[in-house]
């Protein structure tokens, strides 16, 4: 029985050791990290980009045996939370030597003091929970004279960490040395006063360094971003960069506004479809993964797995900082996707960059709701400099033609037909009443501009294309169909007084008004399209147009109602809806030789309505033509 008890004791002892080791690894840096400060995250390497963290000290000199305050934080821009860390003081002359001891941590629930090569010479985290800047108290050794720097590895998440983050050099001096006061030193290090806030030494935003992806865009790599001219300013919503060194092709992609994914594509044209895409995807836990996919021109555009090999790209590093998703990866020089050979060295490609805030399912990215753009022409990937985007002339022409058609000519034409049938009596144009002549001219202009605008957008997008959750394309095509059939129905309209005339009257009225309402709704929806690049306040311009249009209709309708009240006196019936039934009017009640009552007032209202409608049209066309308006203004103003 005695040997059995000994075996049980040995097992219990081994379990205790394993539990102790597991706790250290799960709630702090593992013992193996004491030397090289590597967190031992299986298969994951440290980031090579500029770290979003910094180490600062409360003084540039410290006497032997004195206390120094040391802070880990994120001094650039908005604070980046700290996940895990390991911090030590290292000799400048011999960086492998750990010096001094830590005597205090700010919160034992976030940090702890451990012993690596000496007693209490290291601090590390106690849990992976996010932390704000942390300040520790470090005691200088009594037997050291010379420079030391504080070195740390800081992790933002399990897959994202930075090594060798170092503080400025701190000189350890003798106890009788007179230390000159500077901004970062404290003359009373032994007191328990709080260290100076790290925010006090934060650089001004205007002097902060641009993101790492922009470095080299002018002279060492090819860069392409959205919107136009954003690369030089370092403020792209989405950007792709390609760096070529020999046979190695390194890609970087970055998206802002907390994207769910950021992707780059290699295409033979500037249209989406038949492209090899590379996607950097953020999952719900904050980990970043890299995939390849094949884009189809119609439904189910992004397909991974069997359609696109995953081993043609190798993820080098990734990060999520201040809502920016960043990936750096290599792609094979030659790869075959969907039977097509992509030779990066010998062929030219249009670069595409897209980003979105949702996924359709775990294996397919959602609509590119945040950014979408393609280069204007195929480029050799070894080209250096900023690439230009595709021309948006056709897109702007489409928008301008539709604005003229539905805000301008259709609105005025419908108003004339409804309220001005017995105005300008005795005056004709082209052998017909003047109201009808102008109504017909304006409706023909509406029809022509709508059909031309529709053809232009089909050429621009290469056929029918989805606009994601925005139904702009659907309402637009319905508007075009209704607009197309209107003049055909008008050409075959029955003569007044026939039995089928009322049917035509109601159908013509219904389809015309339905097309006009849908046309306005479609313009509202276009404001929210990412491709349109319209400012969101364009909605208020359109709302003002609708309000003005409705108010004018109400005023003119009331005028007709007052006029209708005079029928009892046998003077006139000018209310147009009476004609919808197609019955001839009683001549004893109608005087066709003079204008209807209040015609002068209606003409006055028309003289107000038309110029203001034209102002709305011109304002919206300017927003479309100059989009994005903010960037255009800054370019003109030289900001």
XYZ file of C-alpha atoms in Angstrom:
639
model
C 0.000 0.000 0.000
C 2.888 2.384 0.678
C 4.149 2.485 -2.916
C 0.621 3.099 -4.071
C 0.323 6.141 -1.751
C 3.606 7.470 -3.101
C 2.318 7.116 -6.668
C -0.843 8.988 -5.738
C 1.206 11.805 -4.191
C 3.341 12.007 -7.327
C 0.260 12.232 -9.537
C -1.312 14.941 -7.378
C 1.967 16.875 -7.372
C 2.208 16.626 -11.170
C -1.391 17.813 -11.572
C -0.686 20.807 -9.305
C 2.341 21.715 -11.405
C 0.313 21.420 -14.601
C -2.468 23.596 -13.153
C 0.081 26.186 -12.056
C 1.684 26.207 -15.505
C -1.681 26.458 -17.240
C -2.729 29.396 -15.089
C 0.477 31.231 -15.870
C 0.016 30.701 -19.576
C -3.688 31.496 -19.600
C -3.457 34.586 -17.406
C -0.103 35.964 -18.372
C 2.978 35.440 -20.511
C 4.241 31.826 -20.527
C 7.635 31.098 -18.879
C 9.230 30.625 -22.301
C 8.480 34.253 -23.145
C 10.853 35.581 -20.477
C 13.812 35.628 -22.851
C 12.457 36.536 -26.292
C 9.049 37.928 -25.206
C 7.225 35.729 -27.750
C 3.679 34.811 -26.619
C 3.844 31.296 -28.180
C 0.624 31.643 -30.141
C 0.852 28.608 -32.390
C 1.824 29.477 -35.962
C 1.283 33.222 -35.522
C 4.120 35.674 -36.047
C 4.528 39.196 -34.721
C 3.287 42.148 -36.772
C 5.878 44.109 -38.732
C 3.816 47.288 -39.064
C 4.264 50.365 -36.884
C 2.828 49.387 -33.475
C -0.129 51.366 -32.123
C 1.441 51.270 -28.655
C 4.294 53.110 -26.932
C 6.208 52.911 -23.657
C 6.868 56.133 -21.785
C 8.687 56.883 -18.542
C 8.276 59.654 -15.987
C 11.967 60.659 -16.233
C 14.921 60.383 -18.574
C 17.280 59.740 -15.603
C 16.835 57.783 -12.383
C 19.144 57.408 -9.380
C 20.240 54.006 -8.176
C 17.546 52.585 -5.880
C 14.933 55.179 -6.897
C 11.448 54.538 -8.315
C 10.486 55.242 -11.932
C 6.971 55.267 -13.345
C 6.602 53.280 -16.603
C 3.473 53.433 -18.767
C 2.250 51.211 -21.608
C -0.396 52.899 -23.718
C -1.532 54.063 -27.135
C -0.582 57.727 -27.519
C -1.477 58.087 -31.188
C -5.107 58.892 -32.043
C -7.869 57.077 -30.189
C -6.580 54.669 -27.502
C -6.129 51.104 -28.745
C -7.078 48.580 -26.037
C -4.354 46.292 -24.705
C -5.076 42.584 -24.638
C -1.896 41.057 -23.213
C 1.689 42.149 -22.604
C 5.062 41.347 -21.086
C 7.314 44.248 -19.955
C 10.942 44.263 -18.754
C 13.849 46.681 -18.326
C 16.857 45.711 -20.495
C 20.424 46.985 -20.549
C 21.210 49.094 -23.588
C 24.697 47.607 -23.924
C 23.532 44.044 -23.264
C 19.856 43.748 -24.289
C 19.595 40.142 -23.056
C 20.111 41.297 -19.440
C 16.995 42.142 -17.427
C 17.527 44.827 -14.792
C 15.715 46.163 -11.711
C 12.522 45.072 -10.046
C 8.882 46.080 -10.309
C 7.355 47.105 -6.998
C 3.779 48.079 -7.898
C 1.112 47.413 -10.517
C -1.957 49.656 -10.969
C -4.531 46.869 -10.660
C -3.917 43.248 -9.698
C -6.949 42.213 -11.729
C -5.213 43.453 -14.889
C -1.486 42.983 -14.236
C 0.897 40.990 -12.057
C 4.591 40.940 -11.154
C 6.474 37.750 -12.019
C 10.084 36.570 -11.822
C 11.952 35.594 -14.968
C 15.742 35.832 -14.501
C 15.591 37.650 -11.210
C 13.137 38.365 -8.463
C 10.126 40.483 -9.585
C 11.860 41.654 -12.773
C 8.884 41.364 -15.138
C 5.234 42.453 -15.323
C 2.567 40.770 -17.445
C -1.223 40.622 -17.764
C -3.542 38.561 -15.597
C -6.366 38.160 -18.139
C -6.952 38.730 -21.869
C -9.647 41.338 -21.163
C -9.153 44.713 -22.889
C -7.190 47.260 -20.857
C -6.534 50.963 -21.080
C -3.022 52.439 -20.534
C -1.266 50.917 -17.499
C 1.406 52.510 -15.300
C 3.892 50.482 -13.194
C 6.531 51.414 -10.626
C 10.024 50.111 -11.320
C 12.976 50.311 -8.906
C 16.450 50.894 -10.337
C 19.179 48.445 -9.177
C 21.823 49.650 -6.728
C 24.712 48.138 -8.701
C 24.032 49.473 -12.198
C 25.257 52.612 -13.932
C 24.328 53.208 -17.562
C 21.430 53.158 -19.951
C 18.386 50.932 -19.823
C 15.252 50.833 -21.953
C 11.932 49.191 -21.259
C 11.021 46.559 -23.813
C 7.617 44.954 -24.274
C 5.539 42.692 -26.434
C 1.936 43.923 -26.576
C -0.986 41.936 -27.999
C -4.182 43.469 -29.267
C -5.744 40.025 -29.673
C -4.693 36.417 -29.958
C -3.585 36.738 -33.590
C -2.283 40.315 -33.483
C 0.727 41.374 -31.438
C 3.855 43.527 -31.753
C 7.344 42.696 -30.433
C 10.274 44.844 -29.359
C 8.334 47.968 -28.446
C 10.923 50.075 -26.614
C 10.885 53.190 -24.478
C 13.389 56.031 -24.842
C 16.669 55.309 -23.052
C 16.716 55.996 -19.299
C 20.086 56.665 -17.610
C 20.697 55.072 -14.195
C 22.975 57.459 -12.244
C 24.584 57.583 -8.828
C 22.523 58.626 -5.763
C 24.275 61.985 -5.445
C 23.762 63.018 -9.053
C 21.843 66.264 -9.560
C 19.077 65.541 -12.050
C 17.924 68.410 -14.223
C 14.148 68.578 -14.410
C 12.592 67.894 -17.827
C 9.011 67.419 -18.987
C 9.066 63.669 -18.581
C 10.979 63.376 -15.316
C 9.742 63.596 -11.782
C 11.921 65.122 -9.062
C 10.110 63.128 -6.370
C 10.002 59.609 -7.717
C 9.646 58.123 -4.235
C 6.230 59.687 -3.675
C 2.980 57.977 -4.557
C 1.787 60.767 -6.819
C 0.121 59.640 -10.021
C 2.339 59.688 -13.094
C 1.673 62.315 -15.718
C -1.116 61.335 -18.109
C 0.087 59.736 -21.295
C -2.304 61.969 -23.208
C -0.215 65.021 -22.300
C 2.559 63.871 -24.602
C 0.257 62.803 -27.438
C 1.369 64.321 -30.756
C -0.999 66.603 -32.577
C -3.076 64.780 -35.212
C -1.535 66.892 -37.958
C 1.928 65.525 -37.147
C 0.940 61.869 -36.713
C 2.422 59.420 -39.177
C 0.185 58.074 -41.950
C -0.832 54.439 -41.801
C 1.875 52.014 -42.862
C 0.025 51.088 -46.049
C 0.620 54.594 -47.466
C 4.366 54.450 -46.931
C 6.083 53.985 -50.293
C 3.056 54.783 -52.453
C 5.005 57.533 -54.199
C 8.204 55.652 -54.973
C 8.268 51.934 -54.128
C 4.824 50.414 -54.711
C 1.578 50.679 -56.644
C -1.360 52.112 -54.661
C -5.021 52.529 -55.510
C -7.700 53.870 -53.174
C -11.251 55.163 -52.795
C -12.239 58.004 -53.155
C -10.154 59.746 -55.790
C -6.960 61.471 -54.648
C -7.159 59.867 -51.202
C -3.759 58.146 -51.422
C -1.791 61.402 -51.309
C -3.853 62.569 -48.325
C -3.726 59.224 -46.511
C -7.473 59.087 -45.861
C -8.818 56.364 -48.164
C -11.987 54.510 -47.259
C -10.409 51.484 -48.929
C -6.952 51.030 -50.425
C -4.876 48.294 -52.042
C -1.090 48.476 -52.443
C 1.265 46.136 -54.325
C 4.990 45.908 -53.613
C 7.166 43.899 -56.007
C 10.620 42.659 -55.076
C 11.998 40.244 -57.643
C 9.514 37.391 -57.932
C 7.752 38.268 -54.685
C 4.412 40.090 -54.962
C 3.250 41.502 -51.632
C -0.254 42.954 -51.318
C -1.651 45.230 -48.622
C -5.324 46.094 -48.251
C -7.015 48.333 -45.704
C -10.579 49.497 -45.123
C -11.989 52.064 -42.685
C -15.365 52.516 -40.928
C -15.238 49.150 -39.132
C -15.611 46.944 -42.203
C -16.522 43.283 -41.929
C -14.273 42.637 -44.896
C -11.864 44.393 -47.244
C -11.048 42.786 -50.591
C -8.882 43.368 -53.646
C -9.457 41.889 -57.090
C -7.503 41.252 -60.263
C -9.672 41.866 -63.323
C -9.247 42.053 -67.082
C -11.642 45.028 -67.233
C -13.065 47.618 -64.869
C -16.327 45.729 -64.330
C -17.003 43.223 -61.575
C -17.217 39.641 -62.813
C -14.729 36.951 -63.864
C -12.185 38.282 -61.340
C -9.802 36.665 -58.858
C -10.439 38.251 -55.477
C -8.538 38.239 -52.169
C -10.597 38.877 -49.040
C -9.470 39.969 -45.586
C -12.362 39.049 -43.262
C -12.952 39.902 -39.596
C -14.964 37.420 -37.581
C -17.068 38.155 -34.508
C -14.234 37.319 -32.114
C -11.912 39.859 -33.737
C -9.669 37.366 -35.542
C -8.733 38.153 -39.133
C -8.598 35.548 -41.904
C -7.510 35.686 -45.539
C -9.393 33.939 -48.358
C -9.446 33.926 -52.139
C -12.658 33.870 -54.153
C -13.994 34.046 -57.685
C -16.452 36.776 -58.620
C -19.320 36.029 -60.953
C -20.930 38.864 -62.908
C -24.482 38.182 -61.724
C -25.894 36.397 -58.672
C -23.646 34.755 -56.067
C -20.704 37.007 -56.950
C -18.117 35.808 -54.397
C -17.486 32.061 -54.173
C -14.633 30.441 -52.265
C -13.453 26.879 -51.664
C -13.537 24.752 -54.845
C -13.924 27.733 -57.173
C -10.756 29.429 -55.960
C -7.643 27.769 -54.486
C -6.730 29.060 -51.033
C -3.031 28.163 -51.114
C -2.090 30.828 -53.693
C -1.952 33.492 -50.938
C -0.078 33.557 -47.620
C -1.121 35.937 -44.832
C 1.841 37.831 -43.372
C 0.153 40.136 -40.865
C -3.173 41.686 -39.982
C -4.587 44.198 -37.536
C -7.731 46.049 -36.485
C -6.865 49.532 -35.224
C -9.252 52.474 -34.837
C -11.882 50.758 -36.971
C -9.346 50.034 -39.757
C -9.059 46.454 -41.018
C -5.584 45.798 -42.453
C -4.013 42.748 -44.106
C -0.643 42.102 -45.658
C -0.082 38.956 -47.723
C 1.879 37.403 -50.561
C 0.367 35.928 -53.714
C 1.947 33.377 -56.026
C 3.360 34.940 -59.174
C 1.477 32.426 -61.334
C -1.822 30.859 -60.272
C -4.741 29.180 -62.008
C -8.263 30.112 -60.928
C -11.389 28.805 -62.687
C -9.239 27.653 -65.600
C -7.716 31.097 -66.086
C -4.003 31.738 -65.544
C -3.103 34.824 -63.542
C 0.513 35.735 -64.311
C 1.343 38.753 -62.180
C 4.746 39.315 -63.779
C 3.782 39.230 -67.454
C 0.152 40.359 -67.589
C -1.638 43.603 -66.773
C -4.729 43.766 -64.567
C -7.300 46.253 -63.385
C -7.038 46.533 -59.633
C -10.318 46.491 -57.732
C -10.845 47.356 -54.077
C -14.129 46.814 -52.224
C -15.296 46.756 -48.618
C -18.533 46.041 -46.813
C -20.040 45.859 -43.364
C -21.734 42.457 -43.563
C -21.400 38.811 -44.606
C -24.037 36.839 -46.517
C -22.944 33.675 -44.778
C -19.672 32.429 -43.206
C -18.229 31.630 -46.640
C -19.420 34.620 -48.657
C -18.945 38.345 -48.180
C -21.886 40.714 -48.389
C -22.534 43.689 -50.626
C -19.737 46.252 -51.011
C -21.662 48.842 -48.990
C -18.634 50.889 -47.842
C -16.412 51.172 -50.910
C -16.108 49.952 -54.485
C -13.781 51.160 -57.203
C -11.662 49.898 -60.084
C -8.671 51.337 -61.897
C -9.434 52.959 -65.212
C -7.076 50.740 -67.190
C -5.077 47.524 -66.773
C -1.725 48.062 -65.074
C 1.496 46.133 -64.627
C 1.620 45.378 -60.920
C 5.279 46.368 -60.801
C 4.224 49.940 -61.650
C 5.103 52.500 -58.975
C 2.823 55.343 -57.897
C -0.878 56.058 -57.411
C -3.319 54.560 -59.911
C -6.307 56.492 -61.236
C -9.853 55.213 -60.962
C -12.196 54.455 -63.824
C -14.003 57.386 -65.448
C -17.391 58.183 -63.926
C -18.588 60.267 -66.862
C -21.327 57.830 -67.888
C -22.490 57.485 -64.293
C -22.745 61.261 -63.921
C -24.528 61.628 -67.278
C -27.049 58.987 -66.237
C -27.792 60.839 -63.021
C -28.002 64.213 -64.713
C -30.378 63.004 -67.454
C -32.693 61.379 -64.912
C -32.756 64.530 -62.785
C -33.686 66.712 -65.752
C -36.341 64.213 -66.828
C -38.153 63.543 -63.553
C -37.472 66.589 -61.393
C -37.735 69.031 -64.283
C -39.629 68.213 -67.461
C -42.013 65.583 -66.016
C -42.972 67.769 -63.048
C -43.723 70.795 -65.222
C -45.461 68.745 -67.925
C -47.819 67.050 -65.459
C -48.625 70.387 -63.833
C -49.583 71.902 -67.213
C -51.863 68.998 -68.111
C -53.675 69.064 -64.788
C -54.242 72.765 -64.151
C -53.817 74.728 -67.412
C -56.206 73.107 -69.906
C -58.257 76.290 -70.309
C -55.504 78.837 -70.065
C -54.109 80.861 -72.985
C -57.391 80.227 -74.829
C -57.131 81.184 -78.478
C -53.362 80.693 -78.624
C -51.943 77.618 -80.302
C -48.564 76.057 -81.003
C -48.190 73.582 -83.844
C -51.926 73.522 -84.423
C -52.880 72.471 -80.876
C -53.722 74.259 -77.643
C -50.656 75.803 -76.090
C -50.932 73.808 -72.832
C -51.041 70.564 -74.778
C -48.147 71.563 -77.021
C -45.871 72.263 -74.053
C -47.132 69.181 -72.215
C -46.293 67.012 -75.219
C -42.854 68.607 -75.674
C -41.951 68.138 -72.012
C -43.180 64.520 -71.950
C -41.191 63.697 -75.091
C -38.097 65.220 -73.431
C -38.790 63.109 -70.352
C -39.132 59.975 -72.485
C -35.952 60.629 -74.490
C -33.799 61.496 -71.476
C -35.085 58.461 -69.554
C -34.359 56.023 -72.380
C -30.921 57.554 -73.048
C -30.099 57.553 -69.332
C -31.176 53.915 -69.092
C -28.970 52.897 -72.021
C -26.021 54.807 -70.547
C -26.229 53.016 -67.191
C -26.510 49.626 -68.932
C -23.272 50.414 -70.781
C -21.607 51.624 -67.573
C -22.403 48.555 -65.459
C -22.328 46.030 -68.306
C -25.976 44.944 -67.971
C -28.274 44.395 -65.040
C -26.510 44.558 -61.698
C -27.619 44.420 -58.090
C -27.418 47.419 -55.772
C -27.454 45.280 -52.649
C -30.232 46.047 -50.206
C -30.970 49.319 -52.013
C -33.934 48.825 -54.428
C -32.783 51.655 -56.696
C -32.295 49.333 -59.670
C -35.760 47.778 -59.259
C -37.691 51.045 -58.935
C -35.605 52.460 -61.764
C -36.461 49.705 -64.231
C -40.177 49.935 -63.345
C -40.042 53.701 -63.962
C -38.406 53.152 -67.351
C -41.071 50.606 -68.369
C -43.943 52.892 -67.354
C -42.295 55.814 -69.118
C -41.707 53.758 -72.281
C -45.342 52.682 -72.707
C -46.858 56.142 -72.090
C -46.288 57.646 -75.561
C -47.293 54.372 -77.221
C -50.641 54.461 -75.413
C -51.056 58.143 -76.240
C -50.491 57.464 -79.944
C -53.317 54.910 -80.034
C -55.709 56.848 -77.779
C -59.410 56.722 -78.757
C -61.202 59.837 -79.896
C -63.028 61.947 -77.305
C -66.583 60.799 -76.707
C -65.973 57.137 -77.604
C -66.658 54.362 -75.103
C -62.970 53.462 -74.622
C -61.839 57.037 -74.075
C -62.450 56.935 -70.268
C -60.317 53.777 -69.992
C -57.460 55.486 -71.804
C -57.842 58.643 -69.707
C -57.562 56.766 -66.402
C -54.730 54.499 -67.550
C -52.775 57.437 -68.966
C -53.296 59.383 -65.732
C -52.376 56.415 -63.529
C -49.235 55.313 -65.404
C -48.013 58.895 -65.786
C -48.378 59.737 -62.110
C -47.011 56.339 -61.025
C -43.932 56.828 -63.224
C -43.374 60.318 -61.819
C -43.679 59.189 -58.189
C -41.411 56.178 -58.761
C -38.918 58.383 -60.585
C -38.666 60.701 -57.570
C -38.399 57.722 -55.195
C -35.603 56.254 -57.354
C -33.660 59.516 -57.119
C -34.047 59.455 -53.337
C -32.663 55.888 -53.282
C -29.727 56.901 -55.512
C -28.479 59.244 -52.796
C -27.702 56.215 -50.622
C -25.756 54.381 -53.339
C -22.056 54.123 -52.573
C -21.196 54.657 -56.246
C -23.078 57.949 -56.406
C -20.845 59.504 -53.695
C -23.533 62.058 -52.920
C -23.551 63.832 -49.552
C -26.251 62.527 -47.268
C -27.714 66.005 -46.937
C -28.831 65.696 -50.568
C -31.902 64.044 -49.033
C -32.900 67.423 -47.608
C -32.607 69.061 -51.029
C -34.909 66.400 -52.471
C -37.302 66.695 -49.523
C -37.504 70.457 -50.110
C -38.305 69.800 -53.775
C -41.111 67.388 -52.867
C -42.530 69.793 -50.281
C -42.542 72.691 -52.771
C -44.063 70.520 -55.518
C -46.876 69.291 -53.239
C -47.631 72.791 -51.910
C -47.993 74.138 -55.459
C -50.343 71.270 -56.350
C -52.465 72.016 -53.279
C -52.681 75.728 -54.115
C -53.631 75.076 -57.750
C -56.105 72.357 -56.784
C -57.858 74.724 -54.390
C -57.995 77.284 -57.167
C -59.760 74.777 -59.403
C -62.158 73.824 -56.646
C -63.203 77.479 -56.313
C -63.564 77.667 -60.074
C -65.700 74.505 -60.058
C -68.058 76.184 -57.635
C -69.085 78.612 -60.351
C -70.805 75.927 -62.421
C -74.070 76.731 -60.667
C -73.888 80.170 -62.307
C -73.472 78.608 -65.731
C -70.070 80.123 -66.374
C -67.385 77.449 -66.680
C -66.226 74.038 -65.582
C -62.439 73.991 -65.611
C -61.827 71.056 -63.254
C -59.902 68.590 -65.459
C -60.902 65.381 -63.632
C -64.426 65.927 -65.024
C -62.987 65.069 -68.442
C -61.661 61.686 -67.264
C -65.015 60.040 -68.037
C -64.713 61.138 -71.648
C -68.174 62.701 -71.811
C -68.650 65.947 -73.767
C -69.421 68.961 -71.640
C -72.756 70.735 -71.669
C -72.189 73.712 -73.896
C -74.646 75.772 -71.928
C -72.393 75.435 -68.941
C -69.055 75.981 -70.648
C -67.580 79.062 -72.222
C -64.609 78.024 -74.377
C -63.970 81.490 -75.726
C -62.202 82.822 -72.619
C -59.708 81.630 -70.043
C -61.037 79.874 -66.975
C -61.437 81.893 -63.764
C -58.218 82.521 -61.865
C -56.121 81.801 -64.989
C -54.076 84.904 -64.304
C -53.344 83.646 -60.799
C -52.396 80.202 -62.121
C -50.036 81.743 -64.680
C -48.463 83.713 -61.850
C -48.014 80.508 -59.826
C -46.462 78.836 -62.887
C -43.989 81.699 -63.255
C -42.891 80.960 -59.673
C -42.981 77.172 -59.964
C -40.852 76.760 -63.101
C -37.780 78.802 -61.998
C -37.711 77.205 -58.550
C -38.001 73.709 -60.035
C -35.114 74.539 -62.360
C -33.061 75.696 -59.367
C -33.642 72.327 -57.672
C -32.654 70.520 -60.882
C -29.464 72.558 -61.308
C -28.522 72.101 -57.631
C -28.885 68.313 -57.820
C -27.000 68.130 -61.125
C -24.131 70.069 -59.549
C -24.023 67.613 -56.648
C -23.900 64.694 -59.103
C -21.344 66.269 -61.440
C -19.009 67.370 -58.640
C -19.367 64.254 -56.478
C -17.774 63.658 -54.094
C -18.506 67.298 -53.359
C -16.260 67.598 -50.281
C -13.159 66.302 -52.088
C -13.912 68.461 -55.130
C -14.260 71.570 -52.972
C -10.987 70.830 -51.182
C -9.210 70.375 -54.517
C -10.540 73.665 -55.857
C -9.778 75.505 -52.627
C -6.332 73.930 -52.410
C -6.983 72.497 -48.944
